Coordinates of C-alpha atoms in Angstrom, one line a residue:
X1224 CA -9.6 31.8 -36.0
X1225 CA -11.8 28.2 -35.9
X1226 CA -14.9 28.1 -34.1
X1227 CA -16.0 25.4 -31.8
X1228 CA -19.9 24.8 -31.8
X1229 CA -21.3 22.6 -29.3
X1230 CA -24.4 20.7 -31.0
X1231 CA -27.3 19.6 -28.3
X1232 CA -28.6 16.3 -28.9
X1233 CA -31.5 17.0 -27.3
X1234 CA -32.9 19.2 -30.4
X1235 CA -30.1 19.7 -32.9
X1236 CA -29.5 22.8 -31.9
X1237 CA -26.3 24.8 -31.7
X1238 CA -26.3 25.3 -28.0
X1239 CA -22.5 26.9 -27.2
X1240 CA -20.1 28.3 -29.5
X1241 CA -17.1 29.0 -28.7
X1242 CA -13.7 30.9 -30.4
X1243 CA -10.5 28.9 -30.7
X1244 CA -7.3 30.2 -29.2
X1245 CA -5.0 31.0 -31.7
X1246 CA -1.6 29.2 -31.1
X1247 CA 0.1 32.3 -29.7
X1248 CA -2.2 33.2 -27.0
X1249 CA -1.6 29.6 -26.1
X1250 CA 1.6 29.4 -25.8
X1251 CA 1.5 32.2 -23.6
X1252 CA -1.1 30.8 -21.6
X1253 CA 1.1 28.0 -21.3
X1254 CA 3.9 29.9 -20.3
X1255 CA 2.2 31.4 -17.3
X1256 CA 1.1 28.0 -16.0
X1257 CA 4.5 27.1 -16.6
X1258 CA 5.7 30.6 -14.4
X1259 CA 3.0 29.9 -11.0
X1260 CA 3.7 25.9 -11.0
X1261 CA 7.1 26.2 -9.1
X1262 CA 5.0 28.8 -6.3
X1263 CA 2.4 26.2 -6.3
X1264 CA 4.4 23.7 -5.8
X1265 CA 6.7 25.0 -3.1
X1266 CA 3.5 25.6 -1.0
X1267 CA 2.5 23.0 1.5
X1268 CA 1.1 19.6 0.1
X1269 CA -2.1 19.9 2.8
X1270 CA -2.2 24.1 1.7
X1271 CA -2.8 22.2 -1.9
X1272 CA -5.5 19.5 -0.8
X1273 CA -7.7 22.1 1.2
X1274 CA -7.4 24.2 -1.8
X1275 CA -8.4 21.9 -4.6
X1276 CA -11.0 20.1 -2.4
X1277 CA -13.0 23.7 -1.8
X1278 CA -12.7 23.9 -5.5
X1279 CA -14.5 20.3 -5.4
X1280 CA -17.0 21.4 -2.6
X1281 CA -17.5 24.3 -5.2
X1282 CA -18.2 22.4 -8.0
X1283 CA -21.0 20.4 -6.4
X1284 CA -23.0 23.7 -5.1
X1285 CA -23.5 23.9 -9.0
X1286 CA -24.9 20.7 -9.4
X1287 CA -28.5 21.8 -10.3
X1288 CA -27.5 23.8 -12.9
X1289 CA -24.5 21.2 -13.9
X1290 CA -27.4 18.6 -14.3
X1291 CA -29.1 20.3 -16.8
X1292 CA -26.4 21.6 -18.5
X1293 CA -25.1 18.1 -19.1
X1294 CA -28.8 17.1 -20.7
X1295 CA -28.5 19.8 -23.3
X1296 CA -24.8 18.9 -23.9
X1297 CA -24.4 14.9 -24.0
X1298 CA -28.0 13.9 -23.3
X1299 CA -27.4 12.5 -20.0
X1300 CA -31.3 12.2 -18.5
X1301 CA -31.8 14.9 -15.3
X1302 CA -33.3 11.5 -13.4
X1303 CA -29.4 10.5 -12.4
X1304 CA -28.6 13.8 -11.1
X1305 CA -25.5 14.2 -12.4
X1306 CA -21.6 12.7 -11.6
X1307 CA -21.0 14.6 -8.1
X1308 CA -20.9 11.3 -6.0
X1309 CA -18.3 10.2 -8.0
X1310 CA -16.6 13.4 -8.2
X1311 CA -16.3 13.3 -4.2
X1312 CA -15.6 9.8 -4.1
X1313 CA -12.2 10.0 -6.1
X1314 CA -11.0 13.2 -5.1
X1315 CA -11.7 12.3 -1.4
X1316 CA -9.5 9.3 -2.1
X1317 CA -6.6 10.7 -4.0
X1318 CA -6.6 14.0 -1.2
X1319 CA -6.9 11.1 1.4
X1320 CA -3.8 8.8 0.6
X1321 CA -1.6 12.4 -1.3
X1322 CA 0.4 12.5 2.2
X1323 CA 1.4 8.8 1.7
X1324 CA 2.3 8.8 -1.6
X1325 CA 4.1 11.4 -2.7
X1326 CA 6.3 11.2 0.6
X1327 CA 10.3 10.7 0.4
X1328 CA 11.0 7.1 0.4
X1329 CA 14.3 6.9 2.8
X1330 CA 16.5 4.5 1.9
X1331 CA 19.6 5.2 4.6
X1332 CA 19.5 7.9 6.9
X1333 CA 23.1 7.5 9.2
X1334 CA 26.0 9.7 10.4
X1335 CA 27.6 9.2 6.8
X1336 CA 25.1 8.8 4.3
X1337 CA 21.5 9.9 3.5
X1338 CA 19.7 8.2 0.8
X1339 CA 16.1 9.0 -0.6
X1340 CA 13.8 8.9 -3.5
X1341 CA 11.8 11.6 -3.9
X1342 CA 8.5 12.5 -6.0
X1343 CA 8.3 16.3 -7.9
X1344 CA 6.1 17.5 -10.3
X1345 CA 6.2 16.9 -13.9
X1346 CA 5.1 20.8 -14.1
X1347 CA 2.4 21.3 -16.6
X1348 CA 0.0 18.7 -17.0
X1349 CA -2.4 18.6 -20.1
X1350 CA -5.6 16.9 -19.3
X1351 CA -7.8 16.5 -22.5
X1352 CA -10.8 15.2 -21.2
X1353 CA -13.7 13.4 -23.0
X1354 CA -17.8 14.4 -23.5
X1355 CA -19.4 10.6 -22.2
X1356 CA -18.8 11.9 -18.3
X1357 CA -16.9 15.4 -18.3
X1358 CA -16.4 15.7 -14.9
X1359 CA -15.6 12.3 -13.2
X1360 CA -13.0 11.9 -16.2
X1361 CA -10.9 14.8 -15.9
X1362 CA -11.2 14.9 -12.1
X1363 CA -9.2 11.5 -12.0
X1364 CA -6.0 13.6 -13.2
X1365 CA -6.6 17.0 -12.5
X1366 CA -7.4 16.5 -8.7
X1367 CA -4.3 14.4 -8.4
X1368 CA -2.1 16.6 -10.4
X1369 CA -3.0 19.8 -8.7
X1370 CA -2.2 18.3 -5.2
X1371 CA 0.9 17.4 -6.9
X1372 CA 1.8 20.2 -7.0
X1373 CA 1.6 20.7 -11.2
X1374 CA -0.4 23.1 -13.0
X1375 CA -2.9 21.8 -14.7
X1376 CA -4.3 23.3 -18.5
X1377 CA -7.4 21.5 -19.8
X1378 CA -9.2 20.7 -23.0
X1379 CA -12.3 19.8 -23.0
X1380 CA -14.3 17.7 -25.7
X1381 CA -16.4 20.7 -27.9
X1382 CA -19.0 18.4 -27.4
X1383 CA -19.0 19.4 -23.4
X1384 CA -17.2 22.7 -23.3
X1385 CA -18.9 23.9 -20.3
X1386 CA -18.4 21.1 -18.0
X1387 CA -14.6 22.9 -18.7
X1388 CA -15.8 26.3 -17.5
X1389 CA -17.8 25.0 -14.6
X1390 CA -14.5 23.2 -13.6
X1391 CA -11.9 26.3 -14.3
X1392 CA -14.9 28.3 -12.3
X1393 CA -15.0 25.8 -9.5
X1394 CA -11.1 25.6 -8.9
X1395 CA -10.8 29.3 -8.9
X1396 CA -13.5 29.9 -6.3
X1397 CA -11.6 27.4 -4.4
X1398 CA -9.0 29.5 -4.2
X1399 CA -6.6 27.3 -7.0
X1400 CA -4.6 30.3 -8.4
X1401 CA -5.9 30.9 -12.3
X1402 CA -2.8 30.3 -13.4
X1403 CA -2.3 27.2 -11.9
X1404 CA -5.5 25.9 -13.3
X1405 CA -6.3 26.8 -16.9
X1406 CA -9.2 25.9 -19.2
X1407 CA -9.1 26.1 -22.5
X1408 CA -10.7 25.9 -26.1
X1409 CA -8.1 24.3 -28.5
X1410 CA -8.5 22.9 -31.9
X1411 CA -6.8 20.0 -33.1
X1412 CA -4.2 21.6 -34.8
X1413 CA -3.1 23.8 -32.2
X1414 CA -3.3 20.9 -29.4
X1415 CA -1.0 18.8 -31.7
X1416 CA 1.7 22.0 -32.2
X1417 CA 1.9 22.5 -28.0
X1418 CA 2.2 18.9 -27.6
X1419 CA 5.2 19.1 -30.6
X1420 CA 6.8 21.8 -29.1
X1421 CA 6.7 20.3 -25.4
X1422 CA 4.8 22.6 -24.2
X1423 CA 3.5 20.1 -21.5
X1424 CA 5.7 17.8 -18.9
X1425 CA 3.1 15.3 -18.8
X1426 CA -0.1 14.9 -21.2
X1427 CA -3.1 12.7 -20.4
X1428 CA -6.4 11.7 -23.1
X1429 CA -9.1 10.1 -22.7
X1430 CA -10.9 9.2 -26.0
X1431 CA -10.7 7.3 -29.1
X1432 CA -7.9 5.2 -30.7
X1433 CA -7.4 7.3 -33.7
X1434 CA -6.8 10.2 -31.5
X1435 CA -4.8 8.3 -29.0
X1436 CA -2.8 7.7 -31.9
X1437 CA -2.5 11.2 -32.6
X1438 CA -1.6 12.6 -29.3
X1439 CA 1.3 9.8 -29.5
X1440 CA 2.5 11.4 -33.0
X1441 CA 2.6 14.5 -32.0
X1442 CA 4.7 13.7 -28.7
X1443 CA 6.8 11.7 -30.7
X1444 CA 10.8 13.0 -30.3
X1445 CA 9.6 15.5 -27.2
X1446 CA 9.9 12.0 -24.8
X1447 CA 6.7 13.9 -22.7
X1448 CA 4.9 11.3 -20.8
X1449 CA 1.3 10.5 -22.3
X1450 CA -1.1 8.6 -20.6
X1451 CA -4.2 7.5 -23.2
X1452 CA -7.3 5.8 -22.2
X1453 CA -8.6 4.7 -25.4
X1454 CA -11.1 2.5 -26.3
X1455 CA -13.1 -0.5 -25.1
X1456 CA -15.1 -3.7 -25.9
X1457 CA -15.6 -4.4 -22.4
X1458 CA -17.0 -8.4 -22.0
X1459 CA -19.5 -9.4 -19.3
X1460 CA -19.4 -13.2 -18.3
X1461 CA -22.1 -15.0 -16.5
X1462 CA -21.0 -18.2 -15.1
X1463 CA -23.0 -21.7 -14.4
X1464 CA -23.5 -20.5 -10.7
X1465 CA -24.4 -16.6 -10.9
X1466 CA -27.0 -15.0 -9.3
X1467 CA -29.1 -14.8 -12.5
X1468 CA -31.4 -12.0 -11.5
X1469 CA -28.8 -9.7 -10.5
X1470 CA -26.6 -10.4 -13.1
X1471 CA -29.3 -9.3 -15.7
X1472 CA -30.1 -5.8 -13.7
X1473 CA -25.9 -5.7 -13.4
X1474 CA -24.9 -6.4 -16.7
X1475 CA -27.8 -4.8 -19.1
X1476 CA -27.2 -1.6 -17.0
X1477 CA -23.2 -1.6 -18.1
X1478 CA -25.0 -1.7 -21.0
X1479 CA -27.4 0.6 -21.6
X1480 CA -26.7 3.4 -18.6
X1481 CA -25.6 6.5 -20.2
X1482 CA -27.1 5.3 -23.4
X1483 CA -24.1 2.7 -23.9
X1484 CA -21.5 5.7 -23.7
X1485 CA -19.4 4.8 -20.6
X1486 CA -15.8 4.0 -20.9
X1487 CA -16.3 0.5 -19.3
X1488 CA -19.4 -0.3 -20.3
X1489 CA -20.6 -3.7 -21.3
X1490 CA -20.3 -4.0 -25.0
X1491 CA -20.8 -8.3 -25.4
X1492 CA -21.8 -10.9 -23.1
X1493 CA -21.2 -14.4 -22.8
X1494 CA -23.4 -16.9 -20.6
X1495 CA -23.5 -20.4 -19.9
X1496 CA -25.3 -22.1 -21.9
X1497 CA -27.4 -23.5 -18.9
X1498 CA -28.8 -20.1 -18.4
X1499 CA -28.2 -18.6 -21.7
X1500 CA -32.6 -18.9 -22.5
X1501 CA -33.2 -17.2 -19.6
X1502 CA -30.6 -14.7 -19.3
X1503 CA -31.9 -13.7 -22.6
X1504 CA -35.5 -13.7 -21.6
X1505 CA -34.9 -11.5 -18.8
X1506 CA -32.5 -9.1 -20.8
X1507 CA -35.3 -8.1 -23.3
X1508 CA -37.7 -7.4 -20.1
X1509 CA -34.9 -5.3 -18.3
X1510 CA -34.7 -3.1 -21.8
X1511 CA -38.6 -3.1 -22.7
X1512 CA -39.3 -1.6 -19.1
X1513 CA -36.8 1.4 -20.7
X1514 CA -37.9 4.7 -21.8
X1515 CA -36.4 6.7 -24.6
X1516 CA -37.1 10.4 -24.8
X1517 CA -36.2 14.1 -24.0
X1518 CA -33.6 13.9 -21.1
X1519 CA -35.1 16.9 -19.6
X1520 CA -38.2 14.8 -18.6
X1521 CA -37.7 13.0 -15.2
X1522 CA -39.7 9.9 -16.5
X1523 CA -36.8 9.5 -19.3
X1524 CA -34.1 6.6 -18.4
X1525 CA -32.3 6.9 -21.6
X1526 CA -31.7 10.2 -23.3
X1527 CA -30.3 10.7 -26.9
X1528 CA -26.6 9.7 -28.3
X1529 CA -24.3 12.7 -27.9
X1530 CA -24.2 13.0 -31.5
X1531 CA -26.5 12.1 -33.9
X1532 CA -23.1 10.3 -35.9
X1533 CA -22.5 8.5 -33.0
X1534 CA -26.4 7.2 -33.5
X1535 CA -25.2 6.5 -37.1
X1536 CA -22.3 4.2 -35.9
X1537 CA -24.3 1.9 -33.8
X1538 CA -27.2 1.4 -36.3
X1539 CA -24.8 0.6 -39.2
X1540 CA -23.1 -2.4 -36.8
X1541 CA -26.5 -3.6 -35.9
X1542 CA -27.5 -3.6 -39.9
X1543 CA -24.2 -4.9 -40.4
X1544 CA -25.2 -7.9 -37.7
X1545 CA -28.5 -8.3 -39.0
X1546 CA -27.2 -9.3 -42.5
X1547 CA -24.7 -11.6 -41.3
X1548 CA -27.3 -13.5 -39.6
X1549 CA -28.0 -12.0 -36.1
X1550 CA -31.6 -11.5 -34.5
X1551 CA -32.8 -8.3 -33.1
X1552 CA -34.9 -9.4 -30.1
X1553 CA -35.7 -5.4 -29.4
X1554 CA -38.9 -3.7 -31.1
X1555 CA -38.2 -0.4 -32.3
X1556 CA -41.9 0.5 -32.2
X1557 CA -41.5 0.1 -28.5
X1558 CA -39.0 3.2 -28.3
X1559 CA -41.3 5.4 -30.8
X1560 CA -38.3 8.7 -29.9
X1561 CA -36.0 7.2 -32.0
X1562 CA -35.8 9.8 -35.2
X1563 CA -32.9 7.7 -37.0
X1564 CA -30.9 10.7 -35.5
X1565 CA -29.5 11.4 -32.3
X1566 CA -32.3 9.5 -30.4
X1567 CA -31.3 5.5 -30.8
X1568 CA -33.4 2.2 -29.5
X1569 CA -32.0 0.1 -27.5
X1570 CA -31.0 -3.7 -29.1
X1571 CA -29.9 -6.8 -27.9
X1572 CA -28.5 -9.1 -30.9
X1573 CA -28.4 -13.1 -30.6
X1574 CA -26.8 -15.1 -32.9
X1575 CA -23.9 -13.2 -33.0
X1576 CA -20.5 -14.4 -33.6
X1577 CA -16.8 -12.5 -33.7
X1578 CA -17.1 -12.2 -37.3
X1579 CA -19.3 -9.3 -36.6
X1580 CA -18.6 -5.8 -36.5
X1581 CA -21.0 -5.1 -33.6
X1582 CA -19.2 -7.6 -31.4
X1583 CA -15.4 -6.6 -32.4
X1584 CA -15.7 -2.7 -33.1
X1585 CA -16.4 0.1 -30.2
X1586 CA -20.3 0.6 -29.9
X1587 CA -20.4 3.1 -27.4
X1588 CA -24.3 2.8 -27.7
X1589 CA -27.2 1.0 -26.7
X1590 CA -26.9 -2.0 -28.0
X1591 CA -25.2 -5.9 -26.8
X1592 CA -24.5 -9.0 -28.2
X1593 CA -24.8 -12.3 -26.2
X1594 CA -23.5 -15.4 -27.1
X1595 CA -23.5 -19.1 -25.1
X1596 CA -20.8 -20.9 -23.7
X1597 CA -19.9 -24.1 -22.7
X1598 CA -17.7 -23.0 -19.6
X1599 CA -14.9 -20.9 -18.5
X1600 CA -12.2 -22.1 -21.1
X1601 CA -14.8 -21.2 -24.2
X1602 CA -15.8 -17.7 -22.1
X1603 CA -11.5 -16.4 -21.7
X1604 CA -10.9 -17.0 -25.3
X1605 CA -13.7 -15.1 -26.3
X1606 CA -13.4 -12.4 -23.7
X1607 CA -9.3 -12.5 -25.0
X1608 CA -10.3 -12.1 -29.0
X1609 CA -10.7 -8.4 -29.1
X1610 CA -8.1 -5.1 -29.9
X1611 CA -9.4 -3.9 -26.3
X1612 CA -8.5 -4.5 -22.7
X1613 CA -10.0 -2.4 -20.3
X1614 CA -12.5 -3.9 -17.7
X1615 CA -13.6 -7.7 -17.8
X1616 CA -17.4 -8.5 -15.2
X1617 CA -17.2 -12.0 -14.1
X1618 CA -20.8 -12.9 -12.4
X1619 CA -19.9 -16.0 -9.7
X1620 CA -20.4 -17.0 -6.6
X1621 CA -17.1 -18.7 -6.9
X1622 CA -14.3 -15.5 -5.8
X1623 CA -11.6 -18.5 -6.2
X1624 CA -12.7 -19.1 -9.5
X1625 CA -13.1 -15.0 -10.7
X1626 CA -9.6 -14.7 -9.9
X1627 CA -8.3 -17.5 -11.4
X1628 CA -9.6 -16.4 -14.6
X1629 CA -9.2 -13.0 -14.2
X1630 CA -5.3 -13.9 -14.3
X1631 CA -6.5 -15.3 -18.1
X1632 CA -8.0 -11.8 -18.9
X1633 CA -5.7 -9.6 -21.2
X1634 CA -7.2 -6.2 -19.3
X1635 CA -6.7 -3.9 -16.7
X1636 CA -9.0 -4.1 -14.3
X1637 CA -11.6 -7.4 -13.4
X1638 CA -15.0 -6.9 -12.0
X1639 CA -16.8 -9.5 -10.1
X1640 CA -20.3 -8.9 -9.5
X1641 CA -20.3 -5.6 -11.3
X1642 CA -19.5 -3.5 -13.8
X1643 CA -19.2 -0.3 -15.0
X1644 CA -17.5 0.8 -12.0
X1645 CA -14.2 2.4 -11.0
X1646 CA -12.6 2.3 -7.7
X1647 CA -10.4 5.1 -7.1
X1648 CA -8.0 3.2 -4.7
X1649 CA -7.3 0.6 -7.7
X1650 CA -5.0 1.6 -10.3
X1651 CA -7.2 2.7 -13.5
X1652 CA -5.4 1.1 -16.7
X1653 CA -5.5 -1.0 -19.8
X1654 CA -3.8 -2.8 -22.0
X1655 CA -3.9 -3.3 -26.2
X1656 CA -6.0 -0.6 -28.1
X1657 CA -7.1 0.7 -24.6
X1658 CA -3.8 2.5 -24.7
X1659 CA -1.5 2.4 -21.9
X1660 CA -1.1 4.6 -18.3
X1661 CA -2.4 4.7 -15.2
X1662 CA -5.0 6.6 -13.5
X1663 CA -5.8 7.0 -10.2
X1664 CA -4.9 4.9 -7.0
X1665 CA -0.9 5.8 -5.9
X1666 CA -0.1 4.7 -9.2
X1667 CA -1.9 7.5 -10.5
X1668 CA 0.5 10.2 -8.6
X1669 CA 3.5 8.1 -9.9
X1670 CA 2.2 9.3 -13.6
X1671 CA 1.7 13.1 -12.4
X1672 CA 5.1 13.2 -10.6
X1673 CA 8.7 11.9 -11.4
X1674 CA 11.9 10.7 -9.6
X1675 CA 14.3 12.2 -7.9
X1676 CA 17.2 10.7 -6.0
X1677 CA 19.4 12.2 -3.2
X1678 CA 22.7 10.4 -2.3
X1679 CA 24.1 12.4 0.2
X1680 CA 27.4 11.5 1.3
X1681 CA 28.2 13.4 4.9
X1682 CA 32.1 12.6 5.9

């Protein structure tokens, strides 16, 4: 049996450890989520929205002790207080509009025919969640795919594996049946055999290409649905007529929040060239007033990487950069907690071009390129030339203009104003290496649900 150890950032210390389930035990965990779906499901859609919403309600009575919990596990600084308002936010919204879209679409209804689409559940959903925000992720399927009327088994990242006890906890003191809601601790090999075997009528990831690409090769031949939120190179663009100030606070926050580990944060920004000088200047300010340290400490606005190899990752793009001919404008001396481990300073790079690593590859850490432009043509090719295509933050006054090029922009979702923000009533997708499904919003129920027709012919 393999062992999952959950390293803290915060001290290098082995702070869970958890045994692997052995393929056998879950399969036949599987099965009996497979066994209390169809009960689940024949109960009452509004029986299913109070129940997953107590388990919600539940979850944020342990937010004090979720908060610290997710310092010691991802480094997340107490300050924020966690990921609860997001939590309600999106499973408000998807228990708000469940009615609505999972009803039977009537086509005909007369003395001689009745025609109508209907939605059921796929039946098992896999949900293998990510560490960067372990709650708001996997709340934006399991919520909707519970009210669904699925069963729901979920892996969480070993570097988070108690954000998936506090969840399985949560949902069962809701009154979710334990069945119905299952969390467990997989290894890959196991994860890729249930997926083989088609275990699962519907499986969703959130993480990195490589295993994006892995979940697809194991699903290959089974035709189960996979929904993958992969990676992201998210651009910023600040435009001749941006509020300057607010796009500085805006943008270098996508960047840095979370220590650079959001799905959609800002990874590269491009700025007109008539504000380029001090859009820089004011960048470096926003990151020197920043403070690197122990996340447990309230003063702290940036805690450690998850993973001191993440760390790694980041330092060699900026080295990388550096030798290619990019500036650092950042003082390390200024962030004295960086070890050359876990705990990274923050950079911004200048002189950067595509040719770069740091300004093509994922980051996921605190650092950002910016670049000049000349205009909007110059900013959508730039914006365009990456593998990605999540999010895209236009900074205007001009909504004419944001949309016009967001129709340019080869992503899923376009910002104006902000970033690093997702709106639950908005369908949650991307496009290229960002893998493909959608998330959220009605779309998201048409991923946890499929199609049924009824033609009915009376006389």
């Amino acid at each position: 049996m393999s062992t999952i150890k959950l390293i803290s950032p915060v001290d290098g210390s082995v702070h869970a450890e958890r045994t692997a389930l052995p393929l056998t035990e879950a399969r036949a965990c599987v099965m009996r989520a497979r066994k209390a779906q169809k009960d689940w499901a024949a109960r009452p859609l509004q029986e299913r929205v109070d129940l997953v919403m107590a388990g919600i309600e539940a979850l944020d009575g342990m937010n004090a002790e979720i908060v610290q919990e997710l310092a010691w596990q991802m480094g997340r600084p107490v300050r924020y207080g966690g990921e609860m308002g997001g939590v309600r936010e999106r499973a408000s919204y998807m228990a708000q509009i469940a009615a609505e879209a999972l009803a039977d679409e009537v086509i005909e209804e007369s003395a001689t025919l009745s025609r109508v689409l209907a939605r059921e559940p796929q039946g098992v959903v896999f949900v293998i969640a990510p560490w960067n925000y372990p709650f708001l992720t996997a709340v934006n399927t399991v919520v909707p795919a519970l009210i669904a009327g699925n069963a729901v088994v979920l892996k969480h990242a070993s570097q988070t594996l108690l954000a998936g006890e506090r969840l399985a906890q949560a949902m069962h003191a809701g009154g979710v049946p334990e069945d119905v809601f299952q969390n467990l601790v997989l290894d890959h090999a196991t994860t890729e055999a249930l997926i083989g075997e088609r275990a699962f009528g519907f499986v969703n990831f959130t993480g990195s290409v490589g295993g994006g690409q892995a979940i697809e090769r194991a699903a290959a031949g089974t035709f189960t649905g996979v929904g993958l939120e992969l990676g992201g190179k998210d651009p910023g663009y600040v435009r001749e007529d941006a509020d300057l100030d607010a796009a500085v606070a805006g943008l270098m926050d996508g960047a840095m929040f979370n220590s650079g580990q959001c799905c959609c944060g800002i990874e590269r920004i491009y700025v007109h060239e008539s504000l380029y000088g001090a859009f820089v200047e004011k960048a470096v300010a926003w990151v020197n007033e920043q403070k690197l340290g122990n996340p447990l400490e309230q003063d702290t606005t940036m805690g450690p990487m998850a993973h001191a190899r993440f760390a790694a990752t980041v330092r060699s793009q900026i080295d990388d950069a550096l030798g290619a001919g990019a500036r650092a404008l950042i003082d390390p001396a200024l962030f004295p907690a960086d070890d050359g481990g876990a705990y990274l300073a923050p950079q911004i790079l200048v002189d950067v071009d595509h040719s770069m690593r740091v300004m093509r590859e994922e980051s996921f850490g605190p650092v950002v390129g910016i670049m000049p432009v000349q205009g909007d043509a110059q900013a959508v090719e730039l914006m365009n030339d990456s593998p990605y295509g999540l999010t895209a933050s236009i900074w205007t006054g001009d909504a004419d203009a944001a949309r016009a090029i967001g129709a340019q922009l080869e992503c899923g979702t376009i910002l104006m104003n902000r970033c690093d923000y997702l709106d639950p009533a908005l369908c949650w997708s991307g496009c290229k290496d960002t893998g493909r499904g959608a998330a959220l919003s009605k779309l998201g129920y048409l991923a946890l649900t499929r199609s049924k027709s009824y033609h009915l012919k009376k006389v």
